[in-house]
């Protein structure tokens, strides 16, 4: 570990926390990657899940292709409004901020991403994307597995109230905390002079005894121990944070603002997971989808600006995905049914700007679906190997050729 | 979480009626287990009464419900109608929670909630309290009745028609949403049908729309052609599709497995052999769900150590267990707000898959919210819940005063005394030391004593075992 880093940890009192420190704090420094390897600069990954199946065809649009207008009699976007990336491909009109990021060279669009024999169940397909595997009933996620190679990397699921932790984070050495806000992340006890004694009873019961068997009780105790320790630590973080960009008033923007706060807390936070729901647009899609596009690009762009202004631009990578795209042709309810291939966005200081791969064919649509040409695990492989510095082969259970999404 | 292996469980033994014996005596632990799983927890009186009654009578009484059901139903129905008139979905949610809290028939509400999770329809999309209320009544009508009938009616239930787009599905342009979830989530489970089956079945659900509050069939919009669904060919209508699904071998297994997870264990994955007796009689009975529930509730396996505390409490179970245990009378609106933070807003499930349950309920944030809710409910100082749920009043009612008596009273009530010895010692030590705590000068001796009881109760509720069901 570098001297400055050790000094920093000492000065913030993290080393002094010793055994009481949550796993993520006590292990971070020791496992930072060597300087010449990817991940050495404490790269940050923010995964944005677009839940419900995002309509890829109306996100990254082949506006010159006459079949586009034909397949989408009511849902087509007008050519004049589309944010053009090339002479043939453009972004949804509400992806204004993404178009700006593209201009600045910070947006990469991987087209036609999917996997063989696509499944059109939300839940099954989401499991496949999150576990990066096709086993039945997966119990481990791709990020959870990656965290085994960087076990101390502080990671967070930033959630809406009521949202469960994603499968993608399961399988990590310590359960990744889900957090709604810093204020909420506190253990309260009754007022009075014995507040400390009350906390000791509560925290004492969370310490697993020597003879305990693995099982649900052990799970509850592990979750509780880690939570109580994290909660104490996080109360100190982000108190002096002032955003350096204007975030829109949306849930997604609030979550990304919290991520910025945690990154600004400077304890090495590296992986964040957030989700945006509402993409299952079977009916009356136009307004709902436009709104989602705007929320997505507005929140991510503000986040990127804020962190850039704080000097984290080259450490940051935001990646979006959805469990599937939607059917090429719209249905009779001015919506679209479940489909397959769709684009992914990568935003960051180090991404290779522009389009990667061709738009899926509109001529050849088996079962009415756009066909993928890039396996999502090739994108994961690039992120794992070249960004996080984690062996993708171990995480993905096989070798996938990384897609070129980073500037060399 | 690794699955518990259950290869050694004999299916015949598993589903035979439980008779108390030396190895599995009828004790406080088992009475508490029954009231947690089949209801929303027990009061001190109920627990003691159940101990005296024995398991058969205790189960019979839970299945029958207590006195005053008609009056309760009548009173709450009037309330629901006024909520429906102003189309306030959130109030309807609070209203249902009120029913769960104070009904004389908790088992019926508990299983209605099971079905709500099965057909998981959200008013976030439906936006119609009247439709949601109608669906709630449909679930309650068949709660321990015929699943086949419920599924038929559900296919053309207005809330469902909005939720999964049946109302927009027309001949030539079918919307596949309902057909897919009917097979994947309501009757068969993934892997037991093909994409082709979905596309064909979707055609059978075309032609039904909503006009105002009425379901209307327009023959010109219905696809009258032949459909091939699950290898059966015909000019199928919605009822036929439901029938065809329920004729599949996978259907009774899919449903019994879901009930197993709800009532028996989340950590044990039941083998096909273990489910076979249940699935077979479920199908034979024409999908009589009440029969199935009664068999499982009375069974050896249900009362066995293997399945004890093998579920994580759902937020509703966690919160209602406290309120009912303390014989509290709080308002359901503030409680519904907290439950939303805990991840369970009834009538607003996160997706058509319902709540995942199990370990998904607990993460750093929700655990803290749970512990903080326990404090809010027991402190009598929280502006949302106030004095209407007071551990000190309960302890007085049951005549508990000494430190030891109090520790055991709350441990028995909420955990049936089943915690590690060191946890009990820690609580007892805390309680003894708390006599020395400084209190405000204006407090009476009674104020100080009451305060100590409330704090103790909160600490009992924060024990990790209390998260388990």
Coordinates of C-alpha atoms in Angstrom, one line a residue, chain A residues 119-124 159 161-164 175 178-181 184-190 193-194 197-198 200-202 204-206 209 212 215-217 219-221 223-224 227-228 231 280 282-283 327 331-333 337-338 367 369, chain B residues 1 165 168 173-177 180-181 184-185 190 195 199 267 309-312 340-341 343 351-353 356 359-360 362-369 371-372 375 420 422 426-427 430 434 437-438 455 458-459 462-465 467-468:
Chain A
X119 CA -35.3 -15.6 -22.9
X120 CA -38.3 -13.3 -22.9
X121 CA -39.3 -13.7 -19.3
X122 CA -38.3 -10.5 -17.4
X123 CA -37.2 -12.5 -14.4
X124 CA -35.3 -15.2 -16.1
X159 CA -32.1 1.8 -3.6
X161 CA -37.3 2.5 -0.4
X162 CA -38.7 -0.9 -0.7
X163 CA -36.4 -2.2 -3.4
X164 CA -34.6 -5.5 -2.9
X175 CA -23.3 -8.6 1.9
X178 CA -28.4 -1.3 0.3
X179 CA -28.8 2.3 1.3
X180 CA -31.7 4.7 0.7
X181 CA -30.1 7.8 2.3
X184 CA -31.8 6.8 7.3
X185 CA -28.8 4.6 7.8
X186 CA -28.7 5.0 11.6
X187 CA -29.6 2.7 14.5
X188 CA -31.8 4.5 16.9
X189 CA -32.1 3.8 20.6
X190 CA -34.3 5.2 23.4
X193 CA -28.1 8.0 29.9
X194 CA -27.9 4.3 29.1
X197 CA -25.5 0.3 27.1
X198 CA -28.6 -0.3 24.8
X200 CA -24.1 -2.8 23.4
X201 CA -27.0 -5.1 24.0
X202 CA -28.1 -4.8 20.4
X204 CA -23.8 -7.9 21.2
X205 CA -26.7 -10.0 20.1
X206 CA -25.5 -9.6 16.5
X209 CA -21.5 -17.2 19.0
X212 CA -23.6 -21.3 15.7
X215 CA -28.3 -20.9 8.4
X216 CA -30.8 -18.0 8.5
X217 CA -29.8 -16.9 12.0
X219 CA -27.3 -14.7 8.0
X220 CA -29.2 -12.3 10.1
X221 CA -26.3 -11.9 12.5
X223 CA -26.1 -8.7 8.1
X224 CA -26.7 -7.0 11.4
X227 CA -24.8 -3.0 9.2
X228 CA -24.2 -1.6 12.7
X231 CA -23.8 2.8 9.9
X280 CA -42.0 -2.6 -19.5
X282 CA -46.6 -2.9 -23.4
X283 CA -49.1 -0.1 -24.0
X327 CA -40.1 -6.5 -30.3
X331 CA -48.2 -4.0 -30.9
X332 CA -51.8 -2.9 -31.2
X333 CA -51.8 -1.0 -27.9
X337 CA -43.8 -6.6 -26.4
X338 CA -40.7 -8.4 -25.0
X367 CA -39.7 -14.3 -34.2
X369 CA -36.9 -9.9 -32.6
Chain B
X1 CA -28.2 -19.3 1.3
X165 CA -52.9 -5.3 -20.7
X168 CA -55.9 -3.6 -24.9
X173 CA -52.5 -7.6 -32.5
X174 CA -52.6 -9.6 -29.3
X175 CA -50.8 -8.3 -26.3
X176 CA -48.8 -11.2 -24.8
X177 CA -48.3 -9.9 -21.3
X180 CA -47.0 -15.1 -20.5
X181 CA -47.5 -14.4 -16.8
X184 CA -44.8 -18.3 -16.0
X185 CA -46.1 -17.0 -12.6
X190 CA -40.7 -21.2 -16.3
X195 CA -42.8 -19.0 -26.5
X199 CA -48.2 -16.4 -28.5
X267 CA -34.4 -22.6 3.1
X309 CA -37.3 -20.5 12.0
X310 CA -36.5 -21.3 8.4
X311 CA -38.1 -18.2 7.0
X312 CA -37.3 -14.5 7.3
X340 CA -43.2 0.7 2.4
X341 CA -39.7 1.6 3.6
X343 CA -40.1 -3.2 1.2
X351 CA -43.5 -6.4 -10.0
X352 CA -45.9 -9.1 -11.2
X353 CA -43.5 -11.6 -9.6
X356 CA -39.1 -12.1 -3.5
X359 CA -33.2 -13.1 2.5
X360 CA -34.2 -10.4 0.0
X362 CA -33.1 -8.0 4.8
X363 CA -30.3 -5.7 3.9
X364 CA -28.4 -3.0 5.9
X365 CA -31.1 -0.4 5.3
X366 CA -34.1 -2.5 5.9
X367 CA -32.6 -4.1 9.0
X368 CA -32.0 -0.6 10.5
X369 CA -35.6 0.4 9.5
X371 CA -35.0 -2.0 14.5
X372 CA -36.0 1.6 14.4
X375 CA -38.3 1.3 18.9
X420 CA -29.1 -18.2 23.3
X422 CA -25.9 -15.5 26.7
X426 CA -27.1 -9.9 28.6
X427 CA -30.7 -8.6 28.8
X430 CA -28.9 -4.6 31.3
X434 CA -30.8 0.2 34.4
X437 CA -29.9 5.2 35.2
X438 CA -30.4 8.9 35.7
X455 CA -36.6 -0.1 26.7
X458 CA -37.3 -2.9 22.4
X459 CA -34.1 -4.7 23.1
X462 CA -33.9 -6.4 18.3
X463 CA -32.6 -9.9 18.9
X464 CA -31.6 -11.5 15.6
X465 CA -34.0 -14.4 16.3
X467 CA -36.2 -11.6 12.3
X468 CA -37.0 -15.2 11.8

